[in-house]
Coordinates of C-alpha atoms in Angstrom, one line a residue:
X10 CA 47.4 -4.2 93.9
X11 CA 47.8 -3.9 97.7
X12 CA 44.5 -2.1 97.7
X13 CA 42.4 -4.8 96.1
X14 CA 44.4 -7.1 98.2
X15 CA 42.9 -5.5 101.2
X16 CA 39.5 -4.5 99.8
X17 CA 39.3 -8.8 99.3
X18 CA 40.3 -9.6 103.0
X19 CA 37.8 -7.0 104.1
X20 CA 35.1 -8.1 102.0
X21 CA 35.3 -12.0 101.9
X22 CA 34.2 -12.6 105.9
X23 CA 30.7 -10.4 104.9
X24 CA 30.8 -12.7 101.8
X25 CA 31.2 -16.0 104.2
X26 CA 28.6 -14.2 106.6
X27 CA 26.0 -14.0 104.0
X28 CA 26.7 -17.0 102.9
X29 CA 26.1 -18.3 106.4
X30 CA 23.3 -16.6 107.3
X31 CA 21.4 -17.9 103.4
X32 CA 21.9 -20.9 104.5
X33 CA 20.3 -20.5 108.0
X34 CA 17.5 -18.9 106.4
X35 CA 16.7 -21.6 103.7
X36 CA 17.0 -24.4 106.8
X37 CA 14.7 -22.5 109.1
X38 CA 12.2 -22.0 106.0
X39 CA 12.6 -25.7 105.4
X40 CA 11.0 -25.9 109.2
X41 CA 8.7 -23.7 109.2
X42 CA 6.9 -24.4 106.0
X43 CA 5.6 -27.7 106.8
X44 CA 2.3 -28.4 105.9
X45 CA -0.9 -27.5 107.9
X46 CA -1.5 -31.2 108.0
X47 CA 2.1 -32.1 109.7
X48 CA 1.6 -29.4 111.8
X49 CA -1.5 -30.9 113.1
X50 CA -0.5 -34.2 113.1
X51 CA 2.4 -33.2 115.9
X52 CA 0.4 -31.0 118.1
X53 CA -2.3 -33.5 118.4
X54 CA -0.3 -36.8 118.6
X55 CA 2.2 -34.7 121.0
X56 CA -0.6 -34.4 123.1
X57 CA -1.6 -38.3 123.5
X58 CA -0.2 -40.0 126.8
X59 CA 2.8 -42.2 126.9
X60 CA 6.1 -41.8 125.6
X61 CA 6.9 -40.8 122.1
X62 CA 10.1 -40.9 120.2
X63 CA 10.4 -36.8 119.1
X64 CA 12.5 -37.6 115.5
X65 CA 10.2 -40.8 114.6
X66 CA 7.0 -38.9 115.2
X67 CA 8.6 -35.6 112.9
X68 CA 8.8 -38.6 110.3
X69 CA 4.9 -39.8 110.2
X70 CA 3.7 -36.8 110.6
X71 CA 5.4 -35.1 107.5
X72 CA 4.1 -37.5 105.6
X73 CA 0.9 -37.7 107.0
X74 CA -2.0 -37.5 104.4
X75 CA -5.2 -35.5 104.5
X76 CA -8.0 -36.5 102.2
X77 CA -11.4 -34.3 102.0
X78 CA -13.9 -36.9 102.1
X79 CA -11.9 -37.3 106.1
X80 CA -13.4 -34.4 108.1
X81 CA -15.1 -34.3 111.6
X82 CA -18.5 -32.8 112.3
X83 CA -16.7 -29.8 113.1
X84 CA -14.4 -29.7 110.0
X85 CA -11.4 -30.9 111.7
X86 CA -9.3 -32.8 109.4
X87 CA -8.5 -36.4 110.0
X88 CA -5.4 -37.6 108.8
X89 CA -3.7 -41.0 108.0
X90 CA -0.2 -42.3 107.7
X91 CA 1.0 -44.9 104.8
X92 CA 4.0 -47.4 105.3
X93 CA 4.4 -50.1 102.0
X94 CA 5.2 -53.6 102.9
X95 CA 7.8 -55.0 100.6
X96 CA 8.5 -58.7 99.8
X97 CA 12.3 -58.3 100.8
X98 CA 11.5 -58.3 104.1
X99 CA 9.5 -61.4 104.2
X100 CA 11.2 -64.8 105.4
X101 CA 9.3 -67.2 104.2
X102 CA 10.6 -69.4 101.5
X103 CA 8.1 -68.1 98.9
X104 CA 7.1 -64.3 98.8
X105 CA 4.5 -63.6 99.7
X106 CA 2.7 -60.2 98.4
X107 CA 2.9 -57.8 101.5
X108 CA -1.0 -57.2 103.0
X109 CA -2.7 -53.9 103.6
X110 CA -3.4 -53.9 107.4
X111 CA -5.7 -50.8 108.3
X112 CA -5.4 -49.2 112.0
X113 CA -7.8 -47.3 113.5
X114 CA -7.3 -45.7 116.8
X115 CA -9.6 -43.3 119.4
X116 CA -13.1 -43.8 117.8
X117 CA -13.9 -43.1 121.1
X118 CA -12.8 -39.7 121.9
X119 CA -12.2 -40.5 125.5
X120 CA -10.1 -43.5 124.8
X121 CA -6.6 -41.6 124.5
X122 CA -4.3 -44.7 125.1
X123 CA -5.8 -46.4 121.7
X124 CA -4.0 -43.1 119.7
X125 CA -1.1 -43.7 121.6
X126 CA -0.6 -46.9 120.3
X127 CA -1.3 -46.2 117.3
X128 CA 1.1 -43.4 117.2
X129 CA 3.6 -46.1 118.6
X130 CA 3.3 -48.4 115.4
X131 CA 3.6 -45.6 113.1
X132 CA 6.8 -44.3 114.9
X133 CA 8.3 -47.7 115.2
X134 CA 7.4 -48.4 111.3
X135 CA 9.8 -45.9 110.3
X136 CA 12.6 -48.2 111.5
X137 CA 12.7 -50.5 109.2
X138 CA 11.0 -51.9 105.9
X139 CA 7.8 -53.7 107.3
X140 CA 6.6 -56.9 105.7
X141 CA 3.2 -55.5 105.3
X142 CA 1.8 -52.6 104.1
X143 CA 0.5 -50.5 106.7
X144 CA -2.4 -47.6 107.1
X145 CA -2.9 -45.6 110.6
X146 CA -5.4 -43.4 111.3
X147 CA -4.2 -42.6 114.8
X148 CA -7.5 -40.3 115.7
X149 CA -10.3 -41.1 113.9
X150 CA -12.5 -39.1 116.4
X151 CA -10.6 -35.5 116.7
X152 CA -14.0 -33.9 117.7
X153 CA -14.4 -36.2 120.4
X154 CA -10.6 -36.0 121.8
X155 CA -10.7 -32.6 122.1
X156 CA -14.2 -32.2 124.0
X157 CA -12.9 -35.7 125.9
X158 CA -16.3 -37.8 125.3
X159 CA -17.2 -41.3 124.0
X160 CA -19.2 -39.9 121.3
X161 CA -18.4 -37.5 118.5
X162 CA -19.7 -33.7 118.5
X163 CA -23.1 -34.6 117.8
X164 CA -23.5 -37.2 120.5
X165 CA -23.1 -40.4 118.3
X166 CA -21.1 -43.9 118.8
X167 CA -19.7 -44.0 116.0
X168 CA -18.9 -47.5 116.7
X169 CA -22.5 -48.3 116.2
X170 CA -23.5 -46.0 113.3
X171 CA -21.4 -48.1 110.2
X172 CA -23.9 -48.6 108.0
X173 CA -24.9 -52.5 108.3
X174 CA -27.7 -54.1 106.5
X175 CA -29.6 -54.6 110.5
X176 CA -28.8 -50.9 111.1
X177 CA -32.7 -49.7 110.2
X178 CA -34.2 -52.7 111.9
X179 CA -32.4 -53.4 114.4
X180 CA -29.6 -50.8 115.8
X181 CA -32.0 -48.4 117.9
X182 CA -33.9 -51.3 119.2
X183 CA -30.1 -52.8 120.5
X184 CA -29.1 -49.7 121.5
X185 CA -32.4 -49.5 124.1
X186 CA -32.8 -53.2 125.0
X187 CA -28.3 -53.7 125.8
X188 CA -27.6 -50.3 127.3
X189 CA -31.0 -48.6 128.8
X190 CA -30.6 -46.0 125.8
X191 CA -26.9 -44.8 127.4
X192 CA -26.6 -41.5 125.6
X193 CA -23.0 -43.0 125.3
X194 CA -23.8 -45.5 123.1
X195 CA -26.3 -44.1 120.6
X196 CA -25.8 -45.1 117.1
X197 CA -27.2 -42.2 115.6
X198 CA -30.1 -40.6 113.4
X199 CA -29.1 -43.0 110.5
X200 CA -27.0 -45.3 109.5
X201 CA -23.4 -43.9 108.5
X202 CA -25.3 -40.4 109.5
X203 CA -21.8 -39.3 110.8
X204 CA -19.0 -37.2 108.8
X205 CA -16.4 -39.5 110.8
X206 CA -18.1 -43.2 110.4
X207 CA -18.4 -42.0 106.6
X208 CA -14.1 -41.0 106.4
X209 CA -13.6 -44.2 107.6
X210 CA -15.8 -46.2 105.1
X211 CA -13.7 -44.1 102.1
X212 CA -10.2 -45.2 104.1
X213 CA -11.6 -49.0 104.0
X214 CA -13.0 -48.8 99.9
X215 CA -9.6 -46.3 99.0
X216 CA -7.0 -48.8 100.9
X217 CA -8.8 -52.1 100.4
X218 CA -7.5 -53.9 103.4
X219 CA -7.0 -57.3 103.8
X220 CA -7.0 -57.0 107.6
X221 CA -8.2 -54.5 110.2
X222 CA -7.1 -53.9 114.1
X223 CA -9.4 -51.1 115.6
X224 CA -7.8 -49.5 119.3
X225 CA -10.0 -49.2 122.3
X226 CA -10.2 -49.1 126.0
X227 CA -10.7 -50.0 129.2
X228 CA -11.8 -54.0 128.8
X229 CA -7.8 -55.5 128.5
X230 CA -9.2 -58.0 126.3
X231 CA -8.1 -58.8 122.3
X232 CA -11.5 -59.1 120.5
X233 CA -11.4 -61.1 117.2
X234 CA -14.4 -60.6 114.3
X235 CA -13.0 -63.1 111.6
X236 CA -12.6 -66.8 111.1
X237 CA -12.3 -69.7 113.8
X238 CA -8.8 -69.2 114.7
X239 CA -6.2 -69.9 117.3
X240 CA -4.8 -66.9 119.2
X241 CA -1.2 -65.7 119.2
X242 CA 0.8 -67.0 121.8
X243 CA 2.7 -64.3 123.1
X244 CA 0.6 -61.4 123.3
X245 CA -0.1 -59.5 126.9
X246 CA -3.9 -59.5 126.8
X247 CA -6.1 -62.6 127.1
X248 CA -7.9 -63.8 123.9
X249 CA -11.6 -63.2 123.9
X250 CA -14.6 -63.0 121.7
X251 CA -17.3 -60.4 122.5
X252 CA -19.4 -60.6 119.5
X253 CA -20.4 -57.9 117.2
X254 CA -23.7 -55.7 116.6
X255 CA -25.8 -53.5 114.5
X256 CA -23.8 -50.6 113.5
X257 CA -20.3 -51.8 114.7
X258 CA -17.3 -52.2 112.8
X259 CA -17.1 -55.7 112.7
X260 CA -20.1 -56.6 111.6
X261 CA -19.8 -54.0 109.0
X262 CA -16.9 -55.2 107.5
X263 CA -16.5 -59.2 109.3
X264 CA -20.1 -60.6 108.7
X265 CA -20.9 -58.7 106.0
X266 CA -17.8 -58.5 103.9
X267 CA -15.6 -61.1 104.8
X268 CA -12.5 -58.6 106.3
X269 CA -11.3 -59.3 109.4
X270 CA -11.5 -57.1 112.5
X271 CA -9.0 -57.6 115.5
X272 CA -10.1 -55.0 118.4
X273 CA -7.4 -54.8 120.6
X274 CA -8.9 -53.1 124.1
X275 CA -6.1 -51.8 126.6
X276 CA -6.7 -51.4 129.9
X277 CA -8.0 -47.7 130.7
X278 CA -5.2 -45.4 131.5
X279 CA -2.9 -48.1 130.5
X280 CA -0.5 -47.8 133.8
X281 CA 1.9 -50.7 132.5
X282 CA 2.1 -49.5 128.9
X283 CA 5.5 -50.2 127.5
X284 CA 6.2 -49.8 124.1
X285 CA 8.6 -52.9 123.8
X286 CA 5.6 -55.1 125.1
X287 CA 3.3 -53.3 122.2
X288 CA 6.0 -53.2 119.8
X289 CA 5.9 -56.7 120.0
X290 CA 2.6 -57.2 119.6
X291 CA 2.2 -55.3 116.4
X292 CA 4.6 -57.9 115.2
X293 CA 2.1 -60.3 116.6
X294 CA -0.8 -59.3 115.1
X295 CA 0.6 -59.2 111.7
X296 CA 2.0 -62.2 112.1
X297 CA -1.9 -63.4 112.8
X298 CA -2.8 -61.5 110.4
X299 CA -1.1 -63.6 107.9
X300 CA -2.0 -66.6 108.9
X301 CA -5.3 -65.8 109.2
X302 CA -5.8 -64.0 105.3
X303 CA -4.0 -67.3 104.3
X304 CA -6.5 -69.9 105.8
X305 CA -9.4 -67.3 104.2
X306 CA -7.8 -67.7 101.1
X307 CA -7.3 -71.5 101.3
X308 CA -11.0 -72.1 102.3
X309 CA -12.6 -70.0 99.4
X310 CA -10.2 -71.5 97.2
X311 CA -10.2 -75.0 98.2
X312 CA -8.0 -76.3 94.9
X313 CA -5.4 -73.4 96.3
X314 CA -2.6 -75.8 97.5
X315 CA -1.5 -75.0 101.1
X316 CA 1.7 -73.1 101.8
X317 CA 4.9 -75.3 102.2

C-alpha cells in the first residue's frame, strides 16, 4: 500500500504537468491557426498611421471576410469586415429597420489616413451593438498601398474607371480636358477594366447598401453625392459639394442609381487626427445617413406618412 501511495505522489505532478503543458499547446494552436485572411488583415491594417486599439483590431480582423470575385491586379486579396445593426439599439419611438452603410477606404493607394479611419470605425464597432448595419472595406487598393501611388498596379484611377453610362463617351475626353491627361488620374482602358473597381461593384450588388461613405485625402472637405440636404452640425470638416464625373463613384451609384455617396476627404497626413473627434463623426454620418434614406423614401413614396 505504501508503495502505490508513493508511486501516486511521484506520478501525479507529471500528470498536472502534462496536463499543463496540453493546455498550453491547444491555446498557442488556437493562435497560430488563424486564418490567412486575419493574418493579413493585421499586418496590413498594423501598418496604417495613427493609433490603433491592439485587442479591437484582433476582433475585426478574425472576422474579416475574403470573397474571390475581391482580388487586386496582383492577386492580393481584399478583404471586408461585417457589423449587423439591430433595432434594440435604436431610440426612436418606432423601430426603425437598421440600414446597410458601406465604407470604402484607400482607393487611392497613397491615401493611408482614409484606411486608418476606416480601421477606426471597425475597431470602435466592436464596442457596442450599432444601430446600423455596417460593411468596411478598409483597403480597397492593396496594390496601390504597397507600391504607395494614386493609381492601382496598372496605372488606373480607380475612382474614374466605375462603369457609368458617360464612361465610353465621355471619361477619356474628362480625363484630358480637367487634368492635362495626369497619368494620376487615368480612368483606364475601359470602363470597370480594373480587378479592384470590379470587387467593389460585387460588395455594392452582394451588400445592397442603402448609404455609402468613401475615405480620401488631402482636400479636408465632406463631399455629398445624394439629395438636397442640410449638413450635420457637428462635424470637423466644412460641408462642400464638388460634383461628380465620368467614371467616379458617385455618379456610378448617386446619379445613376439613386444611392447616396458621402466622401469624407481628411486633410493629407492628418496631423490633428483624433479618434474621439472621428468617433464622433461616424455617429454623425449615420445619423445623416438616416435622415437622408428617410426623406428618399418619403419623396418616392409621397402617400408614405412622415415619421412622428
Amino acid at each position: 500500500m505504501n508503495w502505490i501511495c508513493l508511486l501516486f505522489l511521484f506520478v501525479s505532478p507529471l500528470l498536472s504537468w502534462s496536463l499543463s503543458f496540453a493546455e498550453t499547446v491547444a491555446e498557442t494552436a488556437a493562435v497560430t491557426s488563424s486564418s490567412p485572411i486575419t493574418e493579413t488583415c493585421m499586418e496590413e491594417l498594423r501598418k496604417l498611421p495613427g493609433h490603433s486599439d491592439s485587442a479591437a483590431l484582433q476582433k475585426v480582423c478574425a472576422e474579416a471576410v475574403h470573397n474571390e470575385n475581391c482580388r487586386s491586379e496582383k492577386g492580393l486579396p481584399i478583404f471586408h469586415w461585417n457589423r449587423k445593426g439591430t433595432t434594440a439599439a435604436t431610440t426612436a419611438p418606432q423601430q426603425q429597420k437598421p440600414l446597410k452603410i458601406l465604407v470604402f477606404g484607400m482607393i487611392h493607394g497613397d491615401e493611408p489616413w482614409s484606411g486608418s479611419l476606416a480601421r477606426l470605425w471597425a475597431e470602435r464597432l466592436t464596442r457596442f451593438d450599432p444601430r446600423n448595419e455596417w460593411r468596411i472595406l478598409p483597403i480597397l487598393n492593396p496594390d496601390g498601398w504597397r507600391l504607395k501611388t494614386r493609381m492601382n498596379s496598372r496605372q488606373v484611377d480607380l475612382n474614374r474607371n466605375f462603369p457609368t453610362k458617360d464612361w465610353a463617351a465621355e471619361a477619356v475626353q474628362h480625363w484630358a480636358k480637367s487634368s492635362g491627361k495626369n497619368k494620376r488620374r487615368f480612368p483606364g482602358p475601359s470602363a470597370g477594366s480594373e480587378k479592384e473597381t470590379l470587387c467593389s461593384i460585387w460588395q455594392i450588388e452582394d451588400f445592397q447598401p442603402d448609404f455609402v461613405i468613401s475615405v480620401h485625402t488631402p482636400y479636408g472637405v465632406m463631399d455629398f453625392d445624394g439629395p438636397k440636404s442640410r449638413a450635420p452640425s457637428a462635424t470637423p470638416l466644412p460641408w462642400r459639394r464638388l460634383g461628380n464625373y465620368p467614371g467616379s463613384l458617385g455618379r456610378y451609384l448617386w446619379k445613376e442609381r439613386g444611392t447616396p455617396v458621402l466622401t469624407v476627404e481628411l486633410v493629407h497626413r492628418e496631423p490633428a487626427f483624433s479618434n474621439e473627434r472621428y468617433a464622433r463623426l461616424q455617429d454623425e454620418l449615420s445619423d445623416f445617413a438616416r435622415k437622408t434614406v428617410d426623406e428618399l423614401e418619403r419623396s418616392r413614396s409621397p402617400n408614405l406618412a412622415a415619421t412622428p
